Short mmCIF file of C-alpha atoms and ligand atoms in Angstrom, two decimals:
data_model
loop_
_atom_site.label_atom_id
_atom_site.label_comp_id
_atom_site.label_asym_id
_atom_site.label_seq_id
_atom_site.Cartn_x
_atom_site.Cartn_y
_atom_site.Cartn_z
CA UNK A 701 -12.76 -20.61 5.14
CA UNK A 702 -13.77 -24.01 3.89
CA UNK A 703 -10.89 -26.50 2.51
CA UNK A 704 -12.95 -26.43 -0.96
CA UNK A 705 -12.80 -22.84 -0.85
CA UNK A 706 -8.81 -22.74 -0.30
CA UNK A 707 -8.34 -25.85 -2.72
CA UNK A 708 -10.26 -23.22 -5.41
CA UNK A 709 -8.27 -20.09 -4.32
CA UNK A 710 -5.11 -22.42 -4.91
CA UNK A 711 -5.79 -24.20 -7.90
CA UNK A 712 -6.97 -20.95 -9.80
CA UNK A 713 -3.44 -19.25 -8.41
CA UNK A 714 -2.08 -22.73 -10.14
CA UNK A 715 -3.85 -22.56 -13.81
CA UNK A 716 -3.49 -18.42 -14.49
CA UNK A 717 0.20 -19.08 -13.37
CA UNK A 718 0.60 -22.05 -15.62
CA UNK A 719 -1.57 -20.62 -18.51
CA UNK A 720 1.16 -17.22 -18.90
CA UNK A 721 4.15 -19.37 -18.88
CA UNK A 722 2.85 -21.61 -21.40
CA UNK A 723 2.22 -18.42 -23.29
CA UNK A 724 5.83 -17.47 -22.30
CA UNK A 725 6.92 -20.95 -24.04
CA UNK A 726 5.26 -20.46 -27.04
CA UNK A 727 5.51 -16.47 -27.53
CA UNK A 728 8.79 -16.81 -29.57
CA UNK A 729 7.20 -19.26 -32.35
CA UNK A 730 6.11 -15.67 -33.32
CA UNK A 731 2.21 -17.08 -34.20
CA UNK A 732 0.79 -14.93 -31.67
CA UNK A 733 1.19 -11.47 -33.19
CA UNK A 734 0.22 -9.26 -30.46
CA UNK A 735 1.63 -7.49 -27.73
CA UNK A 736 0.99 -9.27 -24.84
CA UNK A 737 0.97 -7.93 -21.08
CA UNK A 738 1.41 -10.44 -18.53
CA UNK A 739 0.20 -10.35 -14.91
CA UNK A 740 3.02 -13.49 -13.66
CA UNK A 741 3.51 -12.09 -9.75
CA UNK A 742 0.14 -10.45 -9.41
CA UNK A 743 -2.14 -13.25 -10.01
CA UNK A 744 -3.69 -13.19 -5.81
CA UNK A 745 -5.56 -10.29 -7.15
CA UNK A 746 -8.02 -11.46 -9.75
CA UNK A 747 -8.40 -14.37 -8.00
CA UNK A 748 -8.75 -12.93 -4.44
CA UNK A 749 -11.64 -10.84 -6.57
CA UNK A 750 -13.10 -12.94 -9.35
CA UNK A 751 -13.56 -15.50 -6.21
CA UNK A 752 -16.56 -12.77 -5.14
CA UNK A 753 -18.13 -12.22 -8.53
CA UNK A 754 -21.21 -13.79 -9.99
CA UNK A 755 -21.90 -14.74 -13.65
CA UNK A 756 -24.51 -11.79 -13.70
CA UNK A 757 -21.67 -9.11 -12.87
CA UNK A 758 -19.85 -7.32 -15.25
CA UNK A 759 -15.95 -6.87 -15.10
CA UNK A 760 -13.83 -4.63 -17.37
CA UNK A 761 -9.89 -4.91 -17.02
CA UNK A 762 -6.83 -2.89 -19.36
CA UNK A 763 -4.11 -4.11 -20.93
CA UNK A 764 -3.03 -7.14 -18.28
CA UNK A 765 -5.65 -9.01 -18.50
CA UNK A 766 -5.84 -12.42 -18.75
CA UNK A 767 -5.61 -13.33 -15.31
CA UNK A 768 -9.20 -11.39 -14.95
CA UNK A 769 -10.79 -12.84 -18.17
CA UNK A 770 -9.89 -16.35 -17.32
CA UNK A 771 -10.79 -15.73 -13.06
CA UNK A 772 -14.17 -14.43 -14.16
CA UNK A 773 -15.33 -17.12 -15.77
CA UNK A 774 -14.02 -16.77 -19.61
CA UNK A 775 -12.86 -19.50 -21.93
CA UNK A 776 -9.61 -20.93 -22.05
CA UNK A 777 -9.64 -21.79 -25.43
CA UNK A 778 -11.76 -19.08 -26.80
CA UNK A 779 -9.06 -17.09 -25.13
CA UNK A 780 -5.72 -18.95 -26.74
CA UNK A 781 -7.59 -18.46 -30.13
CA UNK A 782 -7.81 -14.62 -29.77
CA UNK A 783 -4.16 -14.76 -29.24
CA UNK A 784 -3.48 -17.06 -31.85
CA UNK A 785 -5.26 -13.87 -34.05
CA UNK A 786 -8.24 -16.54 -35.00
CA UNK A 787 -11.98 -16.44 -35.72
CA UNK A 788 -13.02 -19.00 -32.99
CA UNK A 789 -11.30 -16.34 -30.14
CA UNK A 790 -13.25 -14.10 -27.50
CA UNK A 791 -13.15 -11.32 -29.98
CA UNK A 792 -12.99 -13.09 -33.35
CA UNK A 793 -9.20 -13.00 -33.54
CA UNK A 794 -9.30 -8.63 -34.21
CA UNK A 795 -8.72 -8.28 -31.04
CA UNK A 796 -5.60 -9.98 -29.31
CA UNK A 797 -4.44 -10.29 -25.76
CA UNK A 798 -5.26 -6.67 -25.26
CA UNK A 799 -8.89 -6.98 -26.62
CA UNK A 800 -10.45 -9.73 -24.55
CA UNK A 801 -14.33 -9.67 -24.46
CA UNK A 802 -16.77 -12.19 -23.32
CA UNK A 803 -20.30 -10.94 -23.26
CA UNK A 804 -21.39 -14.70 -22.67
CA UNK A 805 -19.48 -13.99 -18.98
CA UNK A 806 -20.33 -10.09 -19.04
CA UNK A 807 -16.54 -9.40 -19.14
CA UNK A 808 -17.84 -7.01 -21.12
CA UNK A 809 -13.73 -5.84 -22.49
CA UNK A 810 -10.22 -4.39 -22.20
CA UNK A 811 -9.12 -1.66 -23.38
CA UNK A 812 -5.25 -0.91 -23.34
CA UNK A 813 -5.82 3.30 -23.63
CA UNK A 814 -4.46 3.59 -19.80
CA UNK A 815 -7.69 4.78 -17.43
CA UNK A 816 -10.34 4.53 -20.34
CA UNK A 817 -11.66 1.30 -19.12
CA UNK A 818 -12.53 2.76 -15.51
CA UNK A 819 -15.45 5.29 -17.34
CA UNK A 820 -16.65 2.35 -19.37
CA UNK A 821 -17.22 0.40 -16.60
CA UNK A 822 -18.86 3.41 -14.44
CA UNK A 823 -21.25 3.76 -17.64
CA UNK A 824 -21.94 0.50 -17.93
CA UNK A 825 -22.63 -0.55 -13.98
CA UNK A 826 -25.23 3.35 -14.38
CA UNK A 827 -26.87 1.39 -17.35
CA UNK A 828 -27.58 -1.81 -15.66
CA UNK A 829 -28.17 -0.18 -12.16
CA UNK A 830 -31.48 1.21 -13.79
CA UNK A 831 -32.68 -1.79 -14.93
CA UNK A 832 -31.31 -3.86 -11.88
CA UNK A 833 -29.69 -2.16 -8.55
CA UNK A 834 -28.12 -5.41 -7.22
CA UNK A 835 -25.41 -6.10 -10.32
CA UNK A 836 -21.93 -5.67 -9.83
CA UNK A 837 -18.94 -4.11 -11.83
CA UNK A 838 -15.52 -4.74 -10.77
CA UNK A 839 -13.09 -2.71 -12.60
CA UNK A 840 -9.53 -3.66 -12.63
CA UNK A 841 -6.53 -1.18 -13.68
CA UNK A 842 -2.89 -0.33 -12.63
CA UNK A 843 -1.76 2.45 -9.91
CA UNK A 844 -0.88 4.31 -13.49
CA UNK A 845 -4.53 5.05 -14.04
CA UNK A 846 -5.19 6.74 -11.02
CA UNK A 847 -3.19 9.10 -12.54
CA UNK A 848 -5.50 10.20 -15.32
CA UNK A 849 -8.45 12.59 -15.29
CA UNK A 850 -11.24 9.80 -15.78
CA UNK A 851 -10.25 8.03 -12.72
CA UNK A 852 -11.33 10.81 -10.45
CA UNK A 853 -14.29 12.19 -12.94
CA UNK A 854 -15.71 8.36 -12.92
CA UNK A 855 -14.89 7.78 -9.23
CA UNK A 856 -16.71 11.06 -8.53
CA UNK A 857 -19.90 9.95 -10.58
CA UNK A 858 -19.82 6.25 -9.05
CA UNK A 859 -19.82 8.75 -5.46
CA UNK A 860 -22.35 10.18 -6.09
CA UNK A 861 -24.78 7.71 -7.22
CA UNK A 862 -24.06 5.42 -5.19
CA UNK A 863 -23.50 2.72 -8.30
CA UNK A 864 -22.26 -1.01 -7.57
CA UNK A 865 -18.93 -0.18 -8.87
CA UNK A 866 -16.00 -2.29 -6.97
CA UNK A 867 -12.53 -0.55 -8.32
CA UNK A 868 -9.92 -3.14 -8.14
CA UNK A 869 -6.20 -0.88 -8.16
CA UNK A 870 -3.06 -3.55 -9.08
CA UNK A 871 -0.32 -1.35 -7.96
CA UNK A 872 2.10 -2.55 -9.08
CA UNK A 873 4.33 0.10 -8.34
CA UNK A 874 5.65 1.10 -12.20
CA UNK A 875 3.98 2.39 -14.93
CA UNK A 876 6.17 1.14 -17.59
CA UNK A 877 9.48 2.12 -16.28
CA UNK A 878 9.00 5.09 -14.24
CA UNK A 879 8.07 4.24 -10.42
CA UNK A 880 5.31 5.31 -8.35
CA UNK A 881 7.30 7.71 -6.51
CA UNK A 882 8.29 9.94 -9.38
CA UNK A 883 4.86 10.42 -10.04
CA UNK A 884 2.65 10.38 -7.23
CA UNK A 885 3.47 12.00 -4.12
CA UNK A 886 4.42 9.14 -1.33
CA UNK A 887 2.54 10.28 2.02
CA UNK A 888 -0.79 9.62 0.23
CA UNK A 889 -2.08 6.05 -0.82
CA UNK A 890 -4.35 5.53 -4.10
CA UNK A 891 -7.01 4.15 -1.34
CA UNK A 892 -6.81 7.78 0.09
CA UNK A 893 -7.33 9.01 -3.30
CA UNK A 894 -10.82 7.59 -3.18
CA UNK A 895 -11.56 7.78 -0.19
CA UNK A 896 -11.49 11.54 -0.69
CA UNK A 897 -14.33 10.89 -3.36
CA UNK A 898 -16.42 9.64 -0.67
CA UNK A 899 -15.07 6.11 -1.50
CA UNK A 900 -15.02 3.32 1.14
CA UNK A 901 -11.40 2.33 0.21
CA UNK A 902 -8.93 0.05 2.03
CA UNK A 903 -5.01 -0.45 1.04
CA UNK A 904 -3.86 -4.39 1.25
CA UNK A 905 -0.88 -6.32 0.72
CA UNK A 906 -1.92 -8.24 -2.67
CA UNK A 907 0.45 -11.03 -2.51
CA UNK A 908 -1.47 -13.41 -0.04
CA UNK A 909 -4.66 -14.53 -1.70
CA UNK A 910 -6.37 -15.32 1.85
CA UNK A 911 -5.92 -11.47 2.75
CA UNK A 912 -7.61 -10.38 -0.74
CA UNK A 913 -10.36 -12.55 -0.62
CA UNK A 914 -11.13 -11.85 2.99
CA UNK A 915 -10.64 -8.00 2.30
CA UNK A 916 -12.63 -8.31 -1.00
CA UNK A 917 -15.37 -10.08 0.83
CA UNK A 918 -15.37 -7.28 3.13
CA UNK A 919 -15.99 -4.48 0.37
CA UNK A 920 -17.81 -6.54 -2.38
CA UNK A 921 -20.66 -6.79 0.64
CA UNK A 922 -20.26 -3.27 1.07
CA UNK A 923 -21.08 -2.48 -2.77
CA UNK A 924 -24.07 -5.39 -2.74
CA UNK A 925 -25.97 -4.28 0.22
CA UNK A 926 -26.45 -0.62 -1.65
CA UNK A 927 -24.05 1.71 0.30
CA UNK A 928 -22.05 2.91 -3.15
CA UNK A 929 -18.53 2.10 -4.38
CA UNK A 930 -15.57 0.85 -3.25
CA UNK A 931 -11.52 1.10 -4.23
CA UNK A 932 -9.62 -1.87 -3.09
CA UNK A 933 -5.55 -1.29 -3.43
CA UNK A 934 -3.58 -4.07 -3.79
CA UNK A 935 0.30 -3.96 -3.12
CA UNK A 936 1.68 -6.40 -6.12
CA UNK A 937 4.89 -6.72 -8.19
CA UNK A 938 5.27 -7.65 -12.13
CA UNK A 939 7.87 -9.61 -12.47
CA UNK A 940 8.62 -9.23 -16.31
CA UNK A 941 9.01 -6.06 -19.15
CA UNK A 942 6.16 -4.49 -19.34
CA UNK A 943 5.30 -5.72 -22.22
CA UNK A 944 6.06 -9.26 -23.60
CA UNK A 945 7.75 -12.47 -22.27
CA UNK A 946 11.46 -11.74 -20.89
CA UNK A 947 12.57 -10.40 -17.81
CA UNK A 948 14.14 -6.57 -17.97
CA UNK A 949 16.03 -6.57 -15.01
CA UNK A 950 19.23 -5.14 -17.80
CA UNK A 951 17.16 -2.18 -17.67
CA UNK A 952 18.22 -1.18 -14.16
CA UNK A 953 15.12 0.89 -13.24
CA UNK A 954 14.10 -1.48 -10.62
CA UNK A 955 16.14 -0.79 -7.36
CA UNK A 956 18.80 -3.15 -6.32
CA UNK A 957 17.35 -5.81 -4.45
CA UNK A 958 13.17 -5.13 -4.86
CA UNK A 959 12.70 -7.76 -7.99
CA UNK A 960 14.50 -10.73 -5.50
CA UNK A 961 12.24 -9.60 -2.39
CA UNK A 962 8.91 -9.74 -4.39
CA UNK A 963 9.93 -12.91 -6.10
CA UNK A 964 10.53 -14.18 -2.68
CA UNK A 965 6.73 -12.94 -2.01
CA UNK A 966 5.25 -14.76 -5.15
CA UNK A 967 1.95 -15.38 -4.13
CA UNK A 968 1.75 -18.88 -5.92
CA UNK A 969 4.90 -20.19 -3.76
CA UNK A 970 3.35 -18.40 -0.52
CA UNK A 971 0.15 -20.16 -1.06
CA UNK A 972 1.52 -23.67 -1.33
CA UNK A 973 3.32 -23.11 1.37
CA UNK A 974 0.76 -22.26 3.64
CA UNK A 975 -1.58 -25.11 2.26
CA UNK A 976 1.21 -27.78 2.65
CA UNK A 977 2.26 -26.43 5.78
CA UNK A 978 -1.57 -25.94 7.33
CA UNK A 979 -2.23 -29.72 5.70
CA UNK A 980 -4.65 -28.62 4.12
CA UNK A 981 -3.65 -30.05 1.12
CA UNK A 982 -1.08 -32.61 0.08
CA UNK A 983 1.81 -32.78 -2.31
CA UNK A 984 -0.12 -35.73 -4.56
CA UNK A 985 -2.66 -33.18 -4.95
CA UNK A 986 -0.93 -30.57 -6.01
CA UNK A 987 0.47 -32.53 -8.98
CA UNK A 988 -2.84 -34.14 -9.63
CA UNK A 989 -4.06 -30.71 -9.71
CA UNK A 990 -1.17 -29.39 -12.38
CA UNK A 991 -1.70 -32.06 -14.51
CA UNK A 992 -4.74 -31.45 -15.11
CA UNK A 993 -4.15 -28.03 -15.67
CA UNK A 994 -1.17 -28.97 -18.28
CA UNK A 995 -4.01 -30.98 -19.92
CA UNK A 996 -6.58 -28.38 -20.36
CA UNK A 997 -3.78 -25.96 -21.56
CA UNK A 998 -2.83 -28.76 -23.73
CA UNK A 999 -6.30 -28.78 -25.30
CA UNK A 1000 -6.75 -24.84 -25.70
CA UNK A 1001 -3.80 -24.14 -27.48
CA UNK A 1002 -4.87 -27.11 -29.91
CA UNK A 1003 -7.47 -25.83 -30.55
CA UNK A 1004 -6.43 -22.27 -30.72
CA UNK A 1005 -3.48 -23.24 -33.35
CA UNK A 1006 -6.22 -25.93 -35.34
CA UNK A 1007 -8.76 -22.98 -35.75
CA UNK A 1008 -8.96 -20.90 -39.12
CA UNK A 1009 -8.12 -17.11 -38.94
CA UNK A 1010 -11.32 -15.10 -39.50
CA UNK A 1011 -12.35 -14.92 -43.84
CA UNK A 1012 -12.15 -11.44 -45.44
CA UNK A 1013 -15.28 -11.05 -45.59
CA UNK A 1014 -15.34 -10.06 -41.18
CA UNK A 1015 -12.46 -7.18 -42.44
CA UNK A 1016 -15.12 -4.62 -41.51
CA UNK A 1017 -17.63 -6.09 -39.40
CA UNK A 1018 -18.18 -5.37 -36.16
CA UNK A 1019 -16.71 -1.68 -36.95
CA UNK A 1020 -18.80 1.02 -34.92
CA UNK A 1021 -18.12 4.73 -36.06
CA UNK A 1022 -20.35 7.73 -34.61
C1 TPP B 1402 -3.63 7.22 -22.44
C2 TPP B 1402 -2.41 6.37 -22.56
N1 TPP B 1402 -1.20 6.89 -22.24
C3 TPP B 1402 -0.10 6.12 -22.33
C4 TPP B 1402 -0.18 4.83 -22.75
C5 TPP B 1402 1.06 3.95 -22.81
N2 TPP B 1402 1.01 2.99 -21.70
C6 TPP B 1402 0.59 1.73 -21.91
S1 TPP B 1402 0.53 0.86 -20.49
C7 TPP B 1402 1.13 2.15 -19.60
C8 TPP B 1402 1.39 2.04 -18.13
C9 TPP B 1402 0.20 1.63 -17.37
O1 TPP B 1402 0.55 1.42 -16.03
P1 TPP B 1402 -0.51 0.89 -15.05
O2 TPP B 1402 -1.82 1.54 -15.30
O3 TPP B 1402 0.07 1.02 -13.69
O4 TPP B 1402 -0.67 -0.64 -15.45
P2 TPP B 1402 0.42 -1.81 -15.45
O5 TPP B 1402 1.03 -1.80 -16.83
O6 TPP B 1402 1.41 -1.50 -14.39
O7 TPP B 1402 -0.34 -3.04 -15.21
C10 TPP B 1402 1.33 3.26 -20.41
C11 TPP B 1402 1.82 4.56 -19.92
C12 TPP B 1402 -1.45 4.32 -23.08
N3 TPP B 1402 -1.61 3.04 -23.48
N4 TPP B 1402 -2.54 5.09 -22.95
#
């Protein structure tokens, strides 16, 4: 791995970090008026990922999703405005942290209806296969979705023909409150899961960004040389409620001790460490490098709280019914 390379890995760790506590900050004004899911503590994986991805690929993510939005290529500012509920966002202010879509970076949506997203994107990776067998899809969803009947009927149909489908899982271990291991049975891994869906699937700690890159790398190739789908599971913690900007640790479903151990696995800190440690970069550069990120957060929310909500007259358009 090149020093450029790491400097990128690091600095987009850096921005998606900085970009959902200034959201944090700012929640409590009470101008952004949706729910909002954030992904601080699980950030290695869309950028171990995204890192892999060409403009031409499609991605499709759920409900925690700016981290994937932002890694594949999507506006800052375009997404602050569809926060701030206003015509100049991704989705022309309708759609709100949930609703991200880009088509001008093929992240072609989100959808928060847990699991729906993982068809969408196995329909819309069969559509473009026909037309062209070497574009990508990389669907991103939590360890909850394994757990509906899509994710096997849509891993199944990926199987068995063959599409360019990379399945990213962020296991995080909860779906909303209730752990993984009151609802799925511990001896077998969501990789496993896949695998037995004829799935080349692998099972990786998703804290260090090095180790998903290098494992993405590893199945993304897989996927682009023609030999079918992939599931890539990444181990990861979320760090706040499920959803919105304060910690729930009052709520006492998390077992004593786990939030302080993944904390002390944030994959931010880890980075840094190993950068500064490695000399690979120095501390200068790191705050050169978060300035500039404070600036161009500076910027998007400016223009995100200076833009005009959408006019009446959009109430119904863009409204598909069949
Ligand atoms: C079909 C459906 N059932 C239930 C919900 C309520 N719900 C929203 S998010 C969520 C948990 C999702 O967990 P996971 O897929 O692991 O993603 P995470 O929130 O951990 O990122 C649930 C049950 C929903 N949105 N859709």
């Amino acid at each position: 791995m090149n020093n450029e390379l790491r400097k990128d890995l690091f600095r987009s760790l850096l921005r998606v970090r900085a970009i959902e506590n200034r959201i944090i900050d700012k929640y409590g004004e009470n101008e952004m008026r949706c729910p909002t899911h954030f992904s601080i503590g699980q950030e290695a994986a869309a950028v171990g990922v995204c890192a892999h991805l060409r403009p031409e690929d499609y991605t499709i993510s759920a409900h925690r999703s700016h981290a994937h939005y932002l890694c594949k290529g999507g506006s800052l500012p375009k997404m602050m405005a569809e926060l701030y509920g206003k015509e100049t966002g991704c989705a022309g202010g309708k759609g709100g942290s949930m609703h991200l879509v880009d088509f001008s970076v093929n992240f072609i949506g989100c959808v928060p209806i847990v699991g729906s997203t993982i068809p969408i994107g196995v329909g819309a990776s069969f559509g473009r296969y026909i037309q062209d067998e070497s574009a990508l899809t990389a669907v991103f969803f939590g360890d909850g979705a394994t757990e509906t009947g899509v994710f096997h009927e849509s891993l199944n149909f990926a199987s068995v023909h063959k599409l360019p489908v990379v399945f990213v899982c962020e296991n995080n271990l909860y779906s909303v409150n209730t752990p993984l291991e009151m609802r799925q049975p511990q001896e077998r891994t969501i990789a496993q899961l896949a695998e037995t869906h004829g799935l080349k699937a692998v099972a990786e700690d998703g804290q260090e960004v090095e180790k998903v890159y290098a494992v993405a790398g590893e199945l993304i190739d897989h996927v682009r040389s023609g030999q079918g789908p992939v599931l890539l599971e990444l181990a990861t913690y979320r760090w706040l409620e499920h959803c919105g900007p304060r910690q729930d640790l009052h709520l006492d479903y998390r077992p004593e001790g786990e939030f302080d151990h993944w904390v002390s696995r944030c994959p931010v800190k880890l980075y840094q460490e190993k950068m500064l440690n490695e000399g690979h970069i120095t501390k200068e550069e790191i705050d050169a490098m978060q300035a500039e990120i404070d600036a161009e957060i500076d910027t998007a929310f400016d223009f995100a709280k200076n833009s005009p909500f959408p006019d009446r007259s959009q109430l119904m358009a863009n409204i598909y019914a069949s």
